[in-house]
PDB file of C-alpha atoms (C1' of nucleotides) in Angstrom:
ATOM      1  CA  UNK A 290     127.340 117.959  22.934  1.00 73.00           C
ATOM      2  CA  UNK A 291     128.302 117.363  26.684  1.00 77.00           C
ATOM      3  CA  UNK A 292     131.396 115.145  27.393  1.00 79.00           C
ATOM      4  CA  UNK A 293     129.334 112.063  28.586  1.00 79.00           C
ATOM      5  CA  UNK A 294     127.084 112.024  25.517  1.00 80.00           C
ATOM      6  CA  UNK A 295     130.151 112.399  23.355  1.00 88.00           C
ATOM      7  CA  UNK A 296     131.819 109.438  24.975  1.00 92.00           C
ATOM      8  CA  UNK A 297     128.586 107.503  24.647  1.00 95.00           C
ATOM      9  CA  UNK A 298     128.292 108.217  21.044  1.00 97.00           C
ATOM     10  CA  UNK A 299     131.997 107.262  20.483  1.00 98.00           C
ATOM     11  CA  UNK A 300     131.325 103.973  22.277  1.00 98.00           C
ATOM     12  CA  UNK A 301     128.357 103.227  19.989  1.00 98.00           C
ATOM     13  CA  UNK A 302     130.377 104.051  16.821  1.00 98.00           C
ATOM     14  CA  UNK A 303     133.199 101.811  17.700  1.00 98.00           C
ATOM     15  CA  UNK A 304     131.098  99.035  18.914  1.00 98.00           C
ATOM     16  CA  UNK A 305     128.855  99.144  15.790  1.00 98.00           C
ATOM     17  CA  UNK A 306     131.945  99.141  13.480  1.00 98.00           C
ATOM     18  CA  UNK A 307     133.445  96.202  15.551  1.00 98.00           C
ATOM     19  CA  UNK A 308     131.068  93.632  13.797  1.00 98.00           C
ATOM     20  CA  UNK A 309     132.412  92.238  10.552  1.00 98.00           C
ATOM     21  CA  UNK A 310     128.981  92.054   8.921  1.00 98.00           C
ATOM     22  CA  UNK A 311     128.261  95.629   9.888  1.00 98.00           C
ATOM     23  CA  UNK A 312     131.585  96.912   8.425  1.00 98.00           C
ATOM     24  CA  UNK A 313     130.620  95.001   5.298  1.00 98.00           C
ATOM     25  CA  UNK A 314     127.237  96.566   5.137  1.00 98.00           C
ATOM     26  CA  UNK A 315     128.881  99.903   5.453  1.00 98.00           C
ATOM     27  CA  UNK A 316     131.366  99.143   2.570  1.00 98.00           C
ATOM     28  CA  UNK A 317     128.413  97.872   0.357  1.00 98.00           C
ATOM     29  CA  UNK A 318     126.438 101.040   0.970  1.00 98.00           C
ATOM     30  CA  UNK A 319     129.491 103.112   0.254  1.00 97.00           C
ATOM     31  CA  UNK A 320     130.018 101.297  -2.960  1.00 96.00           C
ATOM     32  CA  UNK A 321     126.471 101.135  -4.209  1.00 96.00           C
ATOM     33  CA  UNK A 322     124.939 104.259  -2.575  1.00 96.00           C
ATOM     34  CA  UNK A 323     121.606 104.010  -0.812  1.00 97.00           C
ATOM     35  CA  UNK A 324     120.099 100.567  -0.967  1.00 98.00           C
ATOM     36  CA  UNK A 325     117.182  98.651   0.146  1.00 98.00           C
ATOM     37  CA  UNK A 326     117.219  96.279   3.136  1.00 98.00           C
ATOM     38  CA  UNK A 327     116.225  93.200   1.002  1.00 98.00           C
ATOM     39  CA  UNK A 328     118.905  93.867  -1.489  1.00 98.00           C
ATOM     40  CA  UNK A 329     121.519  94.233   1.253  1.00 98.00           C
ATOM     41  CA  UNK A 330     120.470  91.107   2.803  1.00 98.00           C
ATOM     42  CA  UNK A 331     120.881  89.347  -0.490  1.00 98.00           C
ATOM     43  CA  UNK A 332     124.632  89.770  -0.138  1.00 98.00           C
ATOM     44  CA  UNK A 333     124.665  87.559   2.941  1.00 98.00           C
ATOM     45  CA  UNK A 334     124.189  83.992   3.922  1.00 97.00           C
ATOM     46  CA  UNK A 335     122.025  85.432   6.896  1.00 97.00           C
ATOM     47  CA  UNK A 336     118.317  85.936   7.524  1.00 98.00           C
ATOM     48  CA  UNK A 337     116.801  89.256   6.430  1.00 98.00           C
ATOM     49  CA  UNK A 338     115.803  89.897  10.008  1.00 98.00           C
ATOM     50  CA  UNK A 339     119.321  89.641  11.193  1.00 98.00           C
ATOM     51  CA  UNK A 340     120.365  92.163   8.619  1.00 98.00           C
ATOM     52  CA  UNK A 341     117.596  94.298   9.563  1.00 98.00           C
ATOM     53  CA  UNK A 342     118.996  94.371  13.200  1.00 98.00           C
ATOM     54  CA  UNK A 343     122.488  95.059  12.170  1.00 98.00           C
ATOM     55  CA  UNK A 344     121.083  98.088  10.194  1.00 98.00           C
ATOM     56  CA  UNK A 345     119.374  99.200  13.215  1.00 98.00           C
ATOM     57  CA  UNK A 346     122.560  99.033  15.165  1.00 98.00           C
ATOM     58  CA  UNK A 347     124.309 101.111  12.523  1.00 98.00           C
ATOM     59  CA  UNK A 348     121.384 103.431  12.561  1.00 98.00           C
ATOM     60  CA  UNK A 349     121.614 103.954  16.346  1.00 98.00           C
ATOM     61  CA  UNK A 350     125.228 104.811  16.027  1.00 98.00           C
ATOM     62  CA  UNK A 351     124.252 107.360  13.157  1.00 98.00           C
ATOM     63  CA  UNK A 352     126.420 105.579  10.673  1.00 98.00           C
ATOM     64  CA  UNK A 353     123.417 105.090   8.351  1.00 98.00           C
ATOM     65  CA  UNK A 354     120.203 106.994   7.824  1.00 98.00           C
ATOM     66  CA  UNK A 355     117.046 105.663   6.525  1.00 98.00           C
ATOM     67  CA  UNK A 356     114.612 107.214   4.134  1.00 98.00           C
ATOM     68  CA  UNK A 357     111.233 105.458   3.882  1.00 97.00           C
ATOM     69  CA  UNK A 358     109.519 105.600   0.488  1.00 97.00           C
ATOM     70  CA  UNK A 359     106.288 103.488   0.630  1.00 96.00           C
ATOM     71  CA  UNK A 360     107.083 100.103   1.726  1.00 97.00           C
ATOM     72  CA  UNK A 361     110.749 100.422   0.727  1.00 98.00           C
ATOM     73  CA  UNK A 362     113.517 101.709   3.257  1.00 98.00           C
ATOM     74  CA  UNK A 363     116.388 103.256   1.546  1.00 98.00           C
ATOM     75  CA  UNK A 364     119.520 103.010   3.767  1.00 98.00           C
ATOM     76  CA  UNK A 365     122.295 105.360   3.212  1.00 98.00           C
ATOM     77  CA  UNK A 366     125.763 105.386   4.726  1.00 98.00           C
ATOM     78  CA  UNK A 367     126.939 108.388   6.726  1.00 98.00           C
ATOM     79  CA  UNK A 368     130.759 108.689   7.104  1.00 97.00           C
ATOM     80  CA  UNK A 369     131.075 111.755   9.153  1.00 97.00           C
ATOM     81  CA  UNK A 370     130.499 110.016  12.539  1.00 97.00           C
ATOM     82  CA  UNK A 371     133.682 108.000  11.878  1.00 96.00           C
ATOM     83  CA  UNK A 372     135.413 111.199  12.246  1.00 96.00           C
ATOM     84  CA  UNK A 373     134.839 110.908  15.867  1.00 96.00           C
ATOM     85  CA  UNK A 374     137.112 107.841  15.932  1.00 96.00           C
ATOM     86  CA  UNK A 375     139.745 109.742  14.247  1.00 95.00           C
ATOM     87  CA  UNK A 376     139.476 112.648  16.556  1.00 96.00           C
ATOM     88  CA  UNK A 377     139.888 110.305  19.492  1.00 97.00           C
ATOM     89  CA  UNK A 378     142.840 108.693  18.179  1.00 96.00           C
ATOM     90  CA  UNK A 379     144.480 111.963  17.255  1.00 96.00           C
ATOM     91  CA  UNK A 380     143.803 113.309  20.812  1.00 96.00           C
ATOM     92  CA  UNK A 381     145.546 110.067  22.324  1.00 97.00           C
ATOM     93  CA  UNK A 382     148.535 110.572  19.914  1.00 96.00           C
ATOM     94  CA  UNK A 383     148.912 114.067  20.909  1.00 96.00           C
ATOM     95  CA  UNK A 384     149.063 113.188  24.510  1.00 96.00           C
ATOM     96  CA  UNK A 385     151.565 110.594  23.752  1.00 94.00           C
ATOM     97  CA  UNK A 386     153.782 113.087  21.817  1.00 93.00           C
ATOM     98  CA  UNK A 387     153.297 115.528  24.806  1.00 90.00           C
ATOM     99  CA  UNK A 388     154.758 113.005  27.306  1.00 86.00           C
ATOM    100  CA  UNK A 389     157.745 112.277  25.028  1.00 82.00           C
ATOM    101  CA  UNK A 390     158.431 115.961  24.750  1.00 79.00           C
ATOM    102  CA  UNK A 391     158.319 116.205  28.500  1.00 78.00           C
ATOM    103  CA  UNK A 392     160.824 113.173  28.920  1.00 76.00           C
ATOM    104  CA  UNK A 393     163.105 114.757  26.451  1.00 78.00           C
ATOM    105  CA  UNK A 394     163.130 117.992  28.448  1.00 82.00           C
ATOM    106  CA  UNK A 395     163.708 116.101  31.640  1.00 78.00           C
ATOM    107  CA  UNK A 396     166.686 114.258  29.991  1.00 79.00           C
ATOM    108  CA  UNK A 397     168.082 117.271  28.542  1.00 81.00           C
ATOM    109  CA  UNK A 398     167.950 119.049  31.956  1.00 74.00           C
ATOM    110  CA  UNK A 399     169.547 116.132  33.767  1.00 68.00           C
ATOM    111  CA  UNK A 400     172.471 115.782  31.338  1.00 71.00           C
ATOM    112  CA  UNK A 401     173.070 119.557  30.367  1.00 67.00           C
ATOM    113  CA  UNK A 402     176.294 121.146  31.581  1.00 61.00           C
ATOM    114  CA  UNK A 403     174.985 124.377  33.304  1.00 55.00           C
TER     115      UNK A 403
ATOM    116  CA  UNK B  81     148.577  88.567   7.376  1.00 73.00           C
ATOM    117  CA  UNK B  82     145.782  86.994   5.614  1.00 77.00           C
ATOM    118  CA  UNK B  83     142.707  88.810   5.021  1.00 79.00           C
ATOM    119  CA  UNK B  84     140.457  86.950   7.447  1.00 79.00           C
ATOM    120  CA  UNK B  85     142.898  87.337  10.359  1.00 81.00           C
ATOM    121  CA  UNK B  86     143.349  90.946   9.554  1.00 88.00           C
ATOM    122  CA  UNK B  87     139.528  91.452   9.757  1.00 93.00           C
ATOM    123  CA  UNK B  88     139.524  89.709  13.024  1.00 95.00           C
ATOM    124  CA  UNK B  89     142.275  91.704  14.256  1.00 97.00           C
ATOM    125  CA  UNK B  90     140.433  94.875  13.401  1.00 98.00           C
ATOM    126  CA  UNK B  91     137.353  93.660  15.117  1.00 98.00           C
ATOM    127  CA  UNK B  92     139.227  93.084  18.218  1.00 98.00           C
ATOM    128  CA  UNK B  93     140.634  96.516  18.223  1.00 98.00           C
ATOM    129  CA  UNK B  94     137.374  98.153  17.584  1.00 98.00           C
ATOM    130  CA  UNK B  95     135.735  96.273  20.208  1.00 98.00           C
ATOM    131  CA  UNK B  96     138.419  96.728  22.634  1.00 98.00           C
ATOM    132  CA  UNK B  97     138.244 100.523  22.243  1.00 98.00           C
ATOM    133  CA  UNK B  98     134.493 100.526  22.314  1.00 98.00           C
ATOM    134  CA  UNK B  99     134.517 100.391  26.159  1.00 98.00           C
ATOM    135  CA  UNK B 100     134.854 103.563  28.028  1.00 98.00           C
ATOM    136  CA  UNK B 101     136.883 102.064  30.844  1.00 98.00           C
ATOM    137  CA  UNK B 102     139.315 100.511  28.385  1.00 98.00           C
ATOM    138  CA  UNK B 103     139.618 103.949  26.412  1.00 98.00           C
ATOM    139  CA  UNK B 104     140.324 105.684  29.633  1.00 98.00           C
ATOM    140  CA  UNK B 105     142.914 102.928  30.568  1.00 98.00           C
ATOM    141  CA  UNK B 106     144.756 103.660  27.278  1.00 98.00           C
ATOM    142  CA  UNK B 107     144.627 107.400  28.021  1.00 98.00           C
ATOM    143  CA  UNK B 108     145.919 106.923  31.349  1.00 98.00           C
ATOM    144  CA  UNK B 109     148.732 104.802  29.978  1.00 98.00           C
ATOM    145  CA  UNK B 110     149.709 107.139  27.270  1.00 97.00           C
ATOM    146  CA  UNK B 111     149.796 110.156  29.761  1.00 96.00           C
ATOM    147  CA  UNK B 112     151.793 108.175  32.496  1.00 96.00           C
ATOM    148  CA  UNK B 113     153.763 105.702  30.446  1.00 96.00           C
ATOM    149  CA  UNK B 114     154.186 102.113  31.541  1.00 97.00           C
ATOM    150  CA  UNK B 115     152.090 101.623  34.790  1.00 98.00           C
ATOM    151  CA  UNK B 116     151.339  98.709  37.148  1.00 98.00           C
ATOM    152  CA  UNK B 117     148.079  97.012  37.187  1.00 98.00           C
ATOM    153  CA  UNK B 118     147.330  98.089  40.770  1.00 98.00           C
ATOM    154  CA  UNK B 119     148.353 101.651  40.141  1.00 98.00           C
ATOM    155  CA  UNK B 120     145.894 101.640  37.143  1.00 98.00           C
ATOM    156  CA  UNK B 121     143.183 100.138  39.084  1.00 98.00           C
ATOM    157  CA  UNK B 122     143.427 102.895  41.665  1.00 97.00           C
ATOM    158  CA  UNK B 123     142.024 105.491  39.210  1.00 97.00           C
ATOM    159  CA  UNK B 124     138.800 103.546  38.972  1.00 97.00           C
ATOM    160  CA  UNK B 125     135.845 102.807  41.369  1.00 97.00           C
ATOM    161  CA  UNK B 126     135.959  99.211  40.088  1.00 97.00           C
ATOM    162  CA  UNK B 127     137.710  96.065  41.598  1.00 98.00           C
ATOM    163  CA  UNK B 128     141.252  95.323  40.709  1.00 98.00           C
ATOM    164  CA  UNK B 129     140.132  92.033  39.103  1.00 98.00           C
ATOM    165  CA  UNK B 130     137.765  93.806  36.596  1.00 98.00           C
ATOM    166  CA  UNK B 131     140.528  96.189  35.619  1.00 98.00           C
ATOM    167  CA  UNK B 132     142.832  93.241  35.358  1.00 98.00           C
ATOM    168  CA  UNK B 133     140.288  91.739  32.820  1.00 98.00           C
ATOM    169  CA  UNK B 134     139.980  94.885  30.805  1.00 98.00           C
ATOM    170  CA  UNK B 135     143.751  94.910  30.563  1.00 98.00           C
ATOM    171  CA  UNK B 136     143.608  91.430  29.098  1.00 98.00           C
ATOM    172  CA  UNK B 137     141.247  92.507  26.496  1.00 98.00           C
ATOM    173  CA  UNK B 138     143.390  95.325  25.426  1.00 98.00           C
ATOM    174  CA  UNK B 139     146.371  92.980  25.470  1.00 98.00           C
ATOM    175  CA  UNK B 140     144.500  90.500  23.331  1.00 98.00           C
ATOM    176  CA  UNK B 141     143.776  93.386  20.844  1.00 98.00           C
ATOM    177  CA  UNK B 142     147.527  94.198  20.903  1.00 98.00           C
ATOM    178  CA  UNK B 143     146.726  97.755  22.281  1.00 98.00           C
ATOM    179  CA  UNK B 144     148.912  97.276  25.288  1.00 98.00           C
ATOM    180  CA  UNK B 145     151.950  95.017  26.003  1.00 98.00           C
ATOM    181  CA  UNK B 146     152.985  93.555  29.334  1.00 98.00           C
ATOM    182  CA  UNK B 147     156.557  93.378  30.925  1.00 98.00           C
ATOM    183  CA  UNK B 148     156.675  91.249  33.949  1.00 97.00           C
ATOM    184  CA  UNK B 149     159.417  92.301  36.494  1.00 96.00           C
ATOM    185  CA  UNK B 150     159.185  90.080  39.620  1.00 95.00           C
ATOM    186  CA  UNK B 151     155.713  90.218  40.878  1.00 97.00           C
ATOM    187  CA  UNK B 152     154.985  93.540  39.185  1.00 98.00           C
ATOM    188  CA  UNK B 153     153.366  93.546  35.727  1.00 98.00           C
ATOM    189  CA  UNK B 154     154.230  96.773  33.777  1.00 98.00           C
ATOM    190  CA  UNK B 155     151.619  97.610  31.199  1.00 98.00           C
ATOM    191  CA  UNK B 156     152.421  99.834  28.174  1.00 98.00           C
ATOM    192  CA  UNK B 157     150.211 101.324  25.542  1.00 98.00           C
ATOM    193  CA  UNK B 158     150.760 100.430  21.940  1.00 98.00           C
ATOM    194  CA  UNK B 159     149.309 102.952  19.557  1.00 97.00           C
ATOM    195  CA  UNK B 160     150.341 101.388  16.145  1.00 97.00           C
ATOM    196  CA  UNK B 161     147.429  99.062  16.098  1.00 97.00           C
ATOM    197  CA  UNK B 162     144.997 101.897  15.966  1.00 96.00           C
ATOM    198  CA  UNK B 163     146.270 102.829  12.684  1.00 96.00           C
ATOM    199  CA  UNK B 164     144.334  99.699  11.450  1.00 96.00           C
ATOM    200  CA  UNK B 165     141.168 101.572  12.179  1.00 96.00           C
ATOM    201  CA  UNK B 166     142.670 104.505  10.288  1.00 95.00           C
ATOM    202  CA  UNK B 167     143.463 102.506   7.244  1.00 96.00           C
ATOM    203  CA  UNK B 168     139.970 100.933   7.229  1.00 97.00           C
ATOM    204  CA  UNK B 169     138.356 104.180   7.312  1.00 96.00           C
ATOM    205  CA  UNK B 170     140.543 105.735   4.687  1.00 96.00           C
ATOM    206  CA  UNK B 171     139.698 102.674   2.445  1.00 96.00           C
ATOM    207  CA  UNK B 172     136.126 103.332   2.945  1.00 97.00           C
ATOM    208  CA  UNK B 173     136.346 106.868   2.223  1.00 96.00           C
ATOM    209  CA  UNK B 174     138.330 106.234  -0.983  1.00 96.00           C
ATOM    210  CA  UNK B 175     135.589 103.884  -2.091  1.00 96.00           C
ATOM    211  CA  UNK B 176     133.067 106.644  -1.385  1.00 94.00           C
ATOM    212  CA  UNK B 177     135.131 109.130  -3.417  1.00 93.00           C
ATOM    213  CA  UNK B 178     135.357 106.625  -6.406  1.00 90.00           C
ATOM    214  CA  UNK B 179     131.679 106.144  -6.472  1.00 87.00           C
ATOM    215  CA  UNK B 180     131.099 109.996  -6.485  1.00 83.00           C
ATOM    216  CA  UNK B 181     133.645 110.389  -9.311  1.00 80.00           C
ATOM    217  CA  UNK B 182     131.779 107.664 -11.295  1.00 80.00           C
ATOM    218  CA  UNK B 183     128.451 109.565 -10.715  1.00 79.00           C
ATOM    219  CA  UNK B 184     129.965 112.753 -11.914  1.00 80.00           C
ATOM    220  CA  UNK B 185     131.334 111.151 -14.944  1.00 84.00           C
ATOM    221  CA  UNK B 186     127.846 109.755 -15.855  1.00 79.00           C
ATOM    222  CA  UNK B 187     126.208 113.104 -15.286  1.00 83.00           C
ATOM    223  CA  UNK B 188     128.819 114.783 -17.589  1.00 84.00           C
ATOM    224  CA  UNK B 189     128.231 112.224 -20.309  1.00 78.00           C
ATOM    225  CA  UNK B 190     124.336 112.550 -19.861  1.00 72.00           C
ATOM    226  CA  UNK B 191     124.358 116.327 -20.315  1.00 74.00           C
ATOM    227  CA  UNK B 192     127.215 117.011 -22.372  1.00 70.00           C
ATOM    228  CA  UNK B 193     126.766 118.406 -26.120  1.00 63.00           C
ATOM    229  CA  UNK B 194     128.541 115.869 -28.168  1.00 56.00           C
TER     230      UNK B 194
ATOM    231  C1'  DC C 195     160.967  80.273  56.957  1.00 59.15           C
ATOM    232  C1'  DG C 196     156.729  82.706  57.416  1.00 59.15           C
ATOM    233  C1'  DT C 197     154.222  86.773  56.003  1.00 59.15           C
ATOM    234  C1'  DA C 198     152.720  90.548  52.884  1.00 59.15           C
ATOM    235  C1'  DT C 199     152.069  92.264  48.163  1.00 59.15           C
ATOM    236  C1'  DA C 200     150.845  91.899  42.974  1.00 59.15           C
ATOM    237  C1'  DT C 201     148.366  89.760  40.076  1.00 59.15           C
ATOM    238  C1'  DT C 202     145.643  86.201  37.786  1.00 59.15           C
ATOM    239  C1'  DC C 203     142.462  82.066  37.885  1.00 59.15           C
ATOM    240  C1'  DA C 204     138.112  80.039  38.679  1.00 59.15           C
ATOM    241  C1'  DC C 205     133.458  80.965  39.461  1.00 59.15           C
ATOM    242  C1'  DC C 206     128.982  83.358  39.743  1.00 59.15           C
ATOM    243  C1'  DC C 207     125.489  86.661  38.024  1.00 59.15           C
ATOM    244  C1'  DA C 208     122.845  89.791  35.268  1.00 59.15           C
ATOM    245  C1'  DT C 209     122.543  91.755  31.010  1.00 59.15           C
ATOM    246  C1'  DA C 210     123.758  92.252  25.975  1.00 59.15           C
ATOM    247  C1'  DT C 211     124.537  90.272  21.596  1.00 59.15           C
ATOM    248  C1'  DG C 212     123.968  87.808  17.307  1.00 59.15           C
ATOM    249  C1'  DG C 213     121.568  84.632  15.263  1.00 59.15           C
ATOM    250  C1'  DA C 214     116.877  82.252  14.039  1.00 59.15           C
ATOM    251  C1'  DT C 215     111.831  81.977  13.275  1.00 59.15           C
ATOM    252  C1'  DG C 216     106.893  83.301  12.913  1.00 59.15           C
ATOM    253  C1'  DA C 217     103.633  87.006  13.430  1.00 59.15           C
ATOM    254  C1'  DA C 218     102.368  91.663  12.578  1.00 59.15           C
ATOM    255  C1'  DT C 219     102.234  95.965   9.729  1.00 59.15           C
ATOM    256  C1'  DA C 220     102.229  98.792   5.883  1.00 59.15           C
ATOM    257  C1'  DT C 221     102.097  99.491   1.112  1.00 59.15           C
ATOM    258  C1'  DA C 222     101.812  98.123  -3.697  1.00 59.15           C
ATOM    259  C1'  DA C 223      99.445  95.691  -7.247  1.00 59.15           C
ATOM    260  C1'  DA C 224      95.998  92.710  -9.459  1.00 59.15           C
TER     261       DA C 224
ATOM    262  C1'  DT D 210      89.134  93.819  -2.117  1.00 59.15           C
ATOM    263  C1'  DT D 211      92.333  90.264  -2.201  1.00 59.15           C
ATOM    264  C1'  DT D 212      97.035  89.240  -2.534  1.00 59.15           C
ATOM    265  C1'  DA D 213     102.023  89.845  -2.772  1.00 59.15           C
ATOM    266  C1'  DT D 214     106.047  92.249  -1.148  1.00 59.15           C
ATOM    267  C1'  DA D 215     109.065  95.026   2.140  1.00 59.15           C
ATOM    268  C1'  DT D 216     110.174  95.535   6.641  1.00 59.15           C
ATOM    269  C1'  DT D 217     109.877  95.304  11.444  1.00 59.15           C
ATOM    270  C1'  DC D 218     108.307  93.342  15.969  1.00 59.15           C
ATOM    271  C1'  DA D 219     108.118  89.808  19.404  1.00 59.15           C
ATOM    272  C1'  DT D 220     110.392  85.816  20.925  1.00 59.15           C
ATOM    273  C1'  DC D 221     113.743  82.430  21.827  1.00 59.15           C
ATOM    274  C1'  DC D 222     118.257  80.460  22.334  1.00 59.15           C
ATOM    275  C1'  DA D 223     123.308  80.175  22.959  1.00 59.15           C
ATOM    276  C1'  DT D 224     127.090  82.589  23.953  1.00 59.15           C
ATOM    277  C1'  DA D 225     129.744  86.780  25.175  1.00 59.15           C
ATOM    278  C1'  DT D 226     130.476  90.614  28.299  1.00 59.15           C
ATOM    279  C1'  DG D 227     131.249  93.427  32.238  1.00 59.15           C
ATOM    280  C1'  DG D 228     131.011  93.282  36.882  1.00 59.15           C
ATOM    281  C1'  DG D 229     131.767  90.967  41.453  1.00 59.15           C
ATOM    282  C1'  DT D 230     134.117  87.540  45.121  1.00 59.15           C
ATOM    283  C1'  DG D 231     137.251  84.328  46.937  1.00 59.15           C
ATOM    284  C1'  DA D 232     141.179  81.267  46.112  1.00 59.15           C
ATOM    285  C1'  DA D 233     145.560  80.291  43.995  1.00 59.15           C
ATOM    286  C1'  DT D 234     150.175  81.720  42.529  1.00 59.15           C
ATOM    287  C1'  DA D 235     154.357  84.088  42.443  1.00 59.15           C
ATOM    288  C1'  DT D 236     157.483  86.897  44.425  1.00 59.15           C
ATOM    289  C1'  DA D 237     159.460  90.222  47.885  1.00 59.15           C
ATOM    290  C1'  DC D 238     160.612  91.032  52.531  1.00 59.15           C
ATOM    291  C1'  DG D 239     161.377  90.566  57.686  1.00 59.15           C
TER     292       DG D 239
END
DNA sequence: CGTATATTCACCCATATGGATGAATATAAA
DNA sequence: TTTATATTCATCCATATGGGTGAATATACG
């Protein structure tokens, strides 16, 4: 996947998970396993349609998949994409550590006796 | 911190990092260390004001702090809050593993010989 | 003091977002 | 075939968001 697409995907994942209702949906799905849209909506004081939209956002971010069996849509959580967040963070931290190492090197040179 | 506040903070962190410009700002700050607003804005084809606003979003999410020295504002990255994302994900994964364990237990009982 | 610099504040604008409702579609069931 | 159920589609609405511009504020400098 090219850099731009990958950045876009990360944005989608982060944005999708930034909504409390959607995080809650993911948790419920992980707890219960694949669930129907109506069943999921039952947990919330919110219209079925709104939940349906939230599910579509999660789906667009590849955080859930859908298996349609007749008129029932089974929604299933996918955790792998969240690793992309993890990778981004790990990268950020490694850059951080790198800079601190550089600073240390500089300080050591500055104050060394040779 | 109570559960509701903590949820809100996580939402803020995820939303703040969901924007590519803000992720880029964080990366730059981690690479360069504390930087001035104008200096940061110089990296982007975007008005100083817009960058200033992005910084305020990061600040509200506690992802950067600000040290004002005279008319200069030094912005510094803070990586610790990102751990909250990590914790959320770890929790989600543990719930996932728990369910799979339960499933396995059920299957073992179902097909055991006793 | 007057001027230049660094940054935010106050608006404006177009678009996105999260919610709602009612209609449409597709499938199951009687 | 008629009816009920599961879900999405099409709209609508209020608010948030990301961008811009010009004015205001605060500080540094000549």
